[in-house]
Amino acid sequence: MADLDDNRRQAFVIGYPIGHSRSPLIHRYWLSQAGLEGGYDPVQVSPEELPSFVAALKDGSSGLVGGNVTIPHKEAVLALVDQVDDIARQIGAANTLWLEDGRLMATNTDSHGFAANLDDHAPGWDTGKTAVILGAGGASRAVIHAVLSRGFQAVHIVNRTVERAEALAGKFGPRVAAHGMDRLSGLLRGADLFVNTTSLGMEGGKAPAIDFTVMADNALVTDIVYIPLETPILAMARSQGLRTVDGLGMLLHQAVPGFAKWFGLTPEVTPELRRLIVADMEAHA
């Protein structure tokens, strides 16, 4: 990593396309708050350009100290870095890169972001034992990692395509099981945590009716989608009297470890930062 006395360090977020990313808003806010002159910029990198971008990062010719990786590079970048930590290896994707002692390191902070968001808005959520996760896509892997790391004893993946859920469950061991959508209502009975990782109900679509009232006392329902802040699934759960947490905090908290790696300071996720991102979301709605 660059000398911590050098406040002109430059970081990045790469993706293809990259215009959608709100990471620059988050990191530039923290840079401003800390009085640092460093930078954080979006860089559009096609899949074909990824190897040369990473090579320039590794040999120092890019002048960058690290950055974030988003779609579609989060899996491909694993084969290009010098060292992948256990978290990124278990999740099967990386979203954060940094230089350390001349080596390019990779981790995944989505698991941290998911857990930290719930710590912030629903303290004690991790005293539960049973979690139901809707969806078996890439995003669900970080959620599974987080709940297992926090001690959940049973994690049920529910997905339209059972085979995809089974393939995912197989990567995480005996505490994780796969099910079809027809099992959802039964699995919710007595469950402590429900997480939606799908796009159900987004873009005007309707979410299926779900009876959350059968969940355990003080159960929690959360959604990793944050546009809109209250998704149809969260609205449904809230109307039934359940505690809910939106997904925006996951985005904010997952950014913390990377900023600390690149700029040498651990930033805070504040109400002001949340308001800044919400205002940007509303401006682009």
PDB file of N, CA, C and O in Angstrom, residues 23-68:
ATOM      1  N   SER A  23     -20.288   4.239  -5.727  1.00  0.00           N
ATOM      2  CA  SER A  23     -19.072   4.193  -4.925  1.00  0.00           C
ATOM      3  C   SER A  23     -18.289   5.504  -4.948  1.00  0.00           C
ATOM      4  O   SER A  23     -17.772   5.924  -3.901  1.00  0.00           O
ATOM      5  N   PRO A  24     -18.168   6.195  -6.106  1.00  0.00           N
ATOM      6  CA  PRO A  24     -17.449   7.471  -6.080  1.00  0.00           C
ATOM      7  C   PRO A  24     -18.054   8.478  -5.112  1.00  0.00           C
ATOM      8  O   PRO A  24     -17.318   9.186  -4.410  1.00  0.00           O
ATOM      9  N   LEU A  25     -19.391   8.540  -5.043  1.00  0.00           N
ATOM     10  CA  LEU A  25     -20.040   9.457  -4.102  1.00  0.00           C
ATOM     11  C   LEU A  25     -19.643   9.134  -2.666  1.00  0.00           C
ATOM     12  O   LEU A  25     -19.345  10.026  -1.870  1.00  0.00           O
ATOM     13  N   ILE A  26     -19.629   7.852  -2.346  1.00  0.00           N
ATOM     14  CA  ILE A  26     -19.326   7.425  -0.976  1.00  0.00           C
ATOM     15  C   ILE A  26     -17.886   7.758  -0.612  1.00  0.00           C
ATOM     16  O   ILE A  26     -17.610   8.404   0.407  1.00  0.00           O
ATOM     17  N   HIS A  27     -16.948   7.343  -1.450  1.00  0.00           N
ATOM     18  CA  HIS A  27     -15.533   7.519  -1.112  1.00  0.00           C
ATOM     19  C   HIS A  27     -15.086   8.980  -1.200  1.00  0.00           C
ATOM     20  O   HIS A  27     -14.261   9.431  -0.397  1.00  0.00           O
ATOM     21  N   ARG A  28     -15.646   9.721  -2.136  1.00  0.00           N
ATOM     22  CA  ARG A  28     -15.296  11.148  -2.211  1.00  0.00           C
ATOM     23  C   ARG A  28     -15.835  11.905  -1.004  1.00  0.00           C
ATOM     24  O   ARG A  28     -15.211  12.859  -0.536  1.00  0.00           O
ATOM     25  N   TYR A  29     -16.984  11.482  -0.496  1.00  0.00           N
ATOM     26  CA  TYR A  29     -17.525  12.080   0.728  1.00  0.00           C
ATOM     27  C   TYR A  29     -16.552  11.858   1.881  1.00  0.00           C
ATOM     28  O   TYR A  29     -16.227  12.785   2.634  1.00  0.00           O
ATOM     29  N   TRP A  30     -16.090  10.623   2.029  1.00  0.00           N
ATOM     30  CA  TRP A  30     -15.154  10.322   3.119  1.00  0.00           C
ATOM     31  C   TRP A  30     -13.829  11.041   2.941  1.00  0.00           C
ATOM     32  O   TRP A  30     -13.232  11.503   3.912  1.00  0.00           O
ATOM     33  N   LEU A  31     -13.349  11.138   1.706  1.00  0.00           N
ATOM     34  CA  LEU A  31     -12.103  11.876   1.456  1.00  0.00           C
ATOM     35  C   LEU A  31     -12.258  13.329   1.884  1.00  0.00           C
ATOM     36  O   LEU A  31     -11.372  13.906   2.528  1.00  0.00           O
ATOM     37  N   SER A  32     -13.387  13.928   1.533  1.00  0.00           N
ATOM     38  CA  SER A  32     -13.656  15.316   1.894  1.00  0.00           C
ATOM     39  C   SER A  32     -13.744  15.481   3.404  1.00  0.00           C
ATOM     40  O   SER A  32     -13.168  16.410   3.984  1.00  0.00           O
ATOM     41  N   GLN A  33     -14.456  14.555   4.059  1.00  0.00           N
ATOM     42  CA  GLN A  33     -14.613  14.632   5.507  1.00  0.00           C
ATOM     43  C   GLN A  33     -13.275  14.505   6.225  1.00  0.00           C
ATOM     44  O   GLN A  33     -13.053  15.133   7.271  1.00  0.00           O
ATOM     45  N   ALA A  34     -12.377  13.699   5.666  1.00  0.00           N
ATOM     46  CA  ALA A  34     -11.072  13.467   6.286  1.00  0.00           C
ATOM     47  C   ALA A  34     -10.036  14.521   5.901  1.00  0.00           C
ATOM     48  O   ALA A  34      -8.936  14.540   6.455  1.00  0.00           O
ATOM     49  N   GLY A  35     -10.389  15.380   4.942  1.00  0.00           N
ATOM     50  CA  GLY A  35      -9.437  16.392   4.491  1.00  0.00           C
ATOM     51  C   GLY A  35      -8.299  15.824   3.677  1.00  0.00           C
ATOM     52  O   GLY A  35      -7.203  16.406   3.608  1.00  0.00           O
ATOM     53  N   LEU A  36      -8.522  14.687   3.021  1.00  0.00           N
ATOM     54  CA  LEU A  36      -7.501  14.057   2.192  1.00  0.00           C
ATOM     55  C   LEU A  36      -7.629  14.545   0.749  1.00  0.00           C
ATOM     56  O   LEU A  36      -8.730  14.802   0.273  1.00  0.00           O
ATOM     57  N   GLU A  37      -6.499  14.626   0.072  1.00  0.00           N
ATOM     58  CA  GLU A  37      -6.502  15.075  -1.324  1.00  0.00           C
ATOM     59  C   GLU A  37      -6.465  13.914  -2.302  1.00  0.00           C
ATOM     60  O   GLU A  37      -6.255  14.101  -3.498  1.00  0.00           O
ATOM     61  N   GLY A  38      -6.653  12.713  -1.799  1.00  0.00           N
ATOM     62  CA  GLY A  38      -6.668  11.558  -2.686  1.00  0.00           C
ATOM     63  C   GLY A  38      -7.877  11.575  -3.599  1.00  0.00           C
ATOM     64  O   GLY A  38      -8.745  12.449  -3.503  1.00  0.00           O
ATOM     65  N   GLY A  39      -7.950  10.582  -4.469  1.00  0.00           N
ATOM     66  CA  GLY A  39      -9.047  10.531  -5.426  1.00  0.00           C
ATOM     67  C   GLY A  39      -9.641   9.139  -5.541  1.00  0.00           C
ATOM     68  O   GLY A  39      -9.020   8.145  -5.145  1.00  0.00           O
ATOM     69  N   TYR A  40     -10.858   9.080  -6.055  1.00  0.00           N
ATOM     70  CA  TYR A  40     -11.541   7.815  -6.294  1.00  0.00           C
ATOM     71  C   TYR A  40     -12.385   8.003  -7.543  1.00  0.00           C
ATOM     72  O   TYR A  40     -13.317   8.817  -7.552  1.00  0.00           O
ATOM     73  N   ASP A  41     -12.057   7.267  -8.607  1.00  0.00           N
ATOM     74  CA  ASP A  41     -12.705   7.497  -9.891  1.00  0.00           C
ATOM     75  C   ASP A  41     -13.272   6.214 -10.493  1.00  0.00           C
ATOM     76  O   ASP A  41     -12.683   5.136 -10.348  1.00  0.00           O
ATOM     77  N   PRO A  42     -14.397   6.330 -11.203  1.00  0.00           N
ATOM     78  CA  PRO A  42     -14.919   5.185 -11.945  1.00  0.00           C
ATOM     79  C   PRO A  42     -14.111   4.985 -13.227  1.00  0.00           C
ATOM     80  O   PRO A  42     -13.752   5.966 -13.899  1.00  0.00           O
ATOM     81  N   VAL A  43     -13.824   3.740 -13.555  1.00  0.00           N
ATOM     82  CA  VAL A  43     -13.078   3.424 -14.776  1.00  0.00           C
ATOM     83  C   VAL A  43     -13.811   2.299 -15.491  1.00  0.00           C
ATOM     84  O   VAL A  43     -13.995   1.215 -14.936  1.00  0.00           O
ATOM     85  N   GLN A  44     -14.240   2.574 -16.708  1.00  0.00           N
ATOM     86  CA  GLN A  44     -14.909   1.527 -17.481  1.00  0.00           C
ATOM     87  C   GLN A  44     -13.857   0.612 -18.082  1.00  0.00           C
ATOM     88  O   GLN A  44     -12.993   1.051 -18.831  1.00  0.00           O
ATOM     89  N   VAL A  45     -13.937  -0.660 -17.715  1.00  0.00           N
ATOM     90  CA  VAL A  45     -12.970  -1.655 -18.180  1.00  0.00           C
ATOM     91  C   VAL A  45     -13.754  -2.830 -18.750  1.00  0.00           C
ATOM     92  O   VAL A  45     -14.541  -3.458 -18.038  1.00  0.00           O
ATOM     93  N   SER A  46     -13.539  -3.124 -20.027  1.00  0.00           N
ATOM     94  CA  SER A  46     -14.228  -4.251 -20.647  1.00  0.00           C
ATOM     95  C   SER A  46     -13.574  -5.552 -20.194  1.00  0.00           C
ATOM     96  O   SER A  46     -12.439  -5.553 -19.693  1.00  0.00           O
ATOM     97  N   PRO A  47     -14.260  -6.664 -20.358  1.00  0.00           N
ATOM     98  CA  PRO A  47     -13.644  -7.950 -19.995  1.00  0.00           C
ATOM     99  C   PRO A  47     -12.312  -8.182 -20.698  1.00  0.00           C
ATOM    100  O   PRO A  47     -11.380  -8.741 -20.105  1.00  0.00           O
ATOM    101  N   GLU A  48     -12.208  -7.734 -21.938  1.00  0.00           N
ATOM    102  CA  GLU A  48     -10.966  -7.922 -22.685  1.00  0.00           C
ATOM    103  C   GLU A  48      -9.832  -7.066 -22.124  1.00  0.00           C
ATOM    104  O   GLU A  48      -8.652  -7.426 -22.232  1.00  0.00           O
ATOM    105  N   GLU A  49     -10.185  -5.934 -21.519  1.00  0.00           N
ATOM    106  CA  GLU A  49      -9.177  -5.023 -20.979  1.00  0.00           C
ATOM    107  C   GLU A  49      -8.761  -5.341 -19.546  1.00  0.00           C
ATOM    108  O   GLU A  49      -7.784  -4.789 -19.046  1.00  0.00           O
ATOM    109  N   LEU A  50      -9.509  -6.233 -18.896  1.00  0.00           N
ATOM    110  CA  LEU A  50      -9.256  -6.498 -17.482  1.00  0.00           C
ATOM    111  C   LEU A  50      -7.836  -6.983 -17.196  1.00  0.00           C
ATOM    112  O   LEU A  50      -7.187  -6.460 -16.274  1.00  0.00           O
ATOM    113  N   PRO A  51      -7.285  -7.954 -17.941  1.00  0.00           N
ATOM    114  CA  PRO A  51      -5.919  -8.408 -17.633  1.00  0.00           C
ATOM    115  C   PRO A  51      -4.871  -7.295 -17.705  1.00  0.00           C
ATOM    116  O   PRO A  51      -3.999  -7.202 -16.828  1.00  0.00           O
ATOM    117  N   SER A  52      -4.969  -6.435 -18.700  1.00  0.00           N
ATOM    118  CA  SER A  52      -3.975  -5.365 -18.818  1.00  0.00           C
ATOM    119  C   SER A  52      -4.166  -4.311 -17.740  1.00  0.00           C
ATOM    120  O   SER A  52      -3.190  -3.742 -17.233  1.00  0.00           O
ATOM    121  N   PHE A  53      -5.423  -4.053 -17.332  1.00  0.00           N
ATOM    122  CA  PHE A  53      -5.671  -3.109 -16.241  1.00  0.00           C
ATOM    123  C   PHE A  53      -5.051  -3.625 -14.953  1.00  0.00           C
ATOM    124  O   PHE A  53      -4.382  -2.888 -14.227  1.00  0.00           O
ATOM    125  N   VAL A  54      -5.265  -4.910 -14.659  1.00  0.00           N
ATOM    126  CA  VAL A  54      -4.723  -5.498 -13.431  1.00  0.00           C
ATOM    127  C   VAL A  54      -3.199  -5.546 -13.485  1.00  0.00           C
ATOM    128  O   VAL A  54      -2.523  -5.287 -12.476  1.00  0.00           O
ATOM    129  N   ALA A  55      -2.646  -5.835 -14.642  1.00  0.00           N
ATOM    130  CA  ALA A  55      -1.182  -5.873 -14.780  1.00  0.00           C
ATOM    131  C   ALA A  55      -0.572  -4.512 -14.467  1.00  0.00           C
ATOM    132  O   ALA A  55       0.461  -4.417 -13.782  1.00  0.00           O
ATOM    133  N   ALA A  56      -1.199  -3.435 -14.956  1.00  0.00           N
ATOM    134  CA  ALA A  56      -0.698  -2.088 -14.691  1.00  0.00           C
ATOM    135  C   ALA A  56      -0.853  -1.717 -13.220  1.00  0.00           C
ATOM    136  O   ALA A  56      -0.037  -0.968 -12.661  1.00  0.00           O
ATOM    137  N   LEU A  57      -1.886  -2.253 -12.591  1.00  0.00           N
ATOM    138  CA  LEU A  57      -2.075  -2.024 -11.160  1.00  0.00           C
ATOM    139  C   LEU A  57      -0.967  -2.719 -10.365  1.00  0.00           C
ATOM    140  O   LEU A  57      -0.374  -2.150  -9.444  1.00  0.00           O
ATOM    141  N   LYS A  58      -0.640  -3.950 -10.764  1.00  0.00           N
ATOM    142  CA  LYS A  58       0.367  -4.747 -10.060  1.00  0.00           C
ATOM    143  C   LYS A  58       1.780  -4.179 -10.217  1.00  0.00           C
ATOM    144  O   LYS A  58       2.559  -4.192  -9.251  1.00  0.00           O
ATOM    145  N   ASP A  59       2.102  -3.699 -11.391  1.00  0.00           N
ATOM    146  CA  ASP A  59       3.483  -3.217 -11.589  1.00  0.00           C
ATOM    147  C   ASP A  59       3.662  -1.748 -11.225  1.00  0.00           C
ATOM    148  O   ASP A  59       4.764  -1.195 -11.326  1.00  0.00           O
ATOM    149  N   GLY A  60       2.566  -1.106 -10.799  1.00  0.00           N
ATOM    150  CA  GLY A  60       2.653   0.275 -10.344  1.00  0.00           C
ATOM    151  C   GLY A  60       2.533   1.321 -11.419  1.00  0.00           C
ATOM    152  O   GLY A  60       2.472   2.518 -11.120  1.00  0.00           O
ATOM    153  N   SER A  61       2.471   0.904 -12.678  1.00  0.00           N
ATOM    154  CA  SER A  61       2.444   1.880 -13.766  1.00  0.00           C
ATOM    155  C   SER A  61       1.127   2.647 -13.836  1.00  0.00           C
ATOM    156  O   SER A  61       1.059   3.732 -14.427  1.00  0.00           O
ATOM    157  N   SER A  62       0.069   2.121 -13.231  1.00  0.00           N
ATOM    158  CA  SER A  62      -1.221   2.811 -13.251  1.00  0.00           C
ATOM    159  C   SER A  62      -1.262   3.966 -12.266  1.00  0.00           C
ATOM    160  O   SER A  62      -2.102   4.866 -12.376  1.00  0.00           O
ATOM    161  N   GLY A  63      -0.386   3.943 -11.247  1.00  0.00           N
ATOM    162  CA  GLY A  63      -0.390   4.973 -10.216  1.00  0.00           C
ATOM    163  C   GLY A  63      -1.533   4.838  -9.226  1.00  0.00           C
ATOM    164  O   GLY A  63      -1.777   5.741  -8.427  1.00  0.00           O
ATOM    165  N   LEU A  64      -2.213   3.693  -9.260  1.00  0.00           N
ATOM    166  CA  LEU A  64      -3.360   3.459  -8.379  1.00  0.00           C
ATOM    167  C   LEU A  64      -2.963   2.552  -7.216  1.00  0.00           C
ATOM    168  O   LEU A  64      -2.117   1.672  -7.378  1.00  0.00           O
ATOM    169  N   VAL A  65      -3.589   2.774  -6.054  1.00  0.00           N
ATOM    170  CA  VAL A  65      -3.248   1.969  -4.875  1.00  0.00           C
ATOM    171  C   VAL A  65      -4.223   0.823  -4.644  1.00  0.00           C
ATOM    172  O   VAL A  65      -3.993  -0.031  -3.783  1.00  0.00           O
ATOM    173  N   GLY A  66      -5.310   0.803  -5.384  1.00  0.00           N
ATOM    174  CA  GLY A  66      -6.318  -0.239  -5.234  1.00  0.00           C
ATOM    175  C   GLY A  66      -7.679   0.302  -5.588  1.00  0.00           C
ATOM    176  O   GLY A  66      -7.811   1.452  -6.031  1.00  0.00           O
ATOM    177  N   GLY A  67      -8.687  -0.531  -5.405  1.00  0.00           N
ATOM    178  CA  GLY A  67     -10.025  -0.068  -5.748  1.00  0.00           C
ATOM    179  C   GLY A  67     -11.054  -1.161  -5.646  1.00  0.00           C
ATOM    180  O   GLY A  67     -10.797  -2.259  -5.147  1.00  0.00           O
ATOM    181  N   ASN A  68     -12.229  -0.835  -6.137  1.00  0.00           N
ATOM    182  CA  ASN A  68     -13.362  -1.756  -6.117  1.00  0.00           C
ATOM    183  C   ASN A  68     -13.577  -2.388  -7.481  1.00  0.00           C
ATOM    184  O   ASN A  68     -13.234  -1.818  -8.513  1.00  0.00           O
TER     185      ASN A  68
END
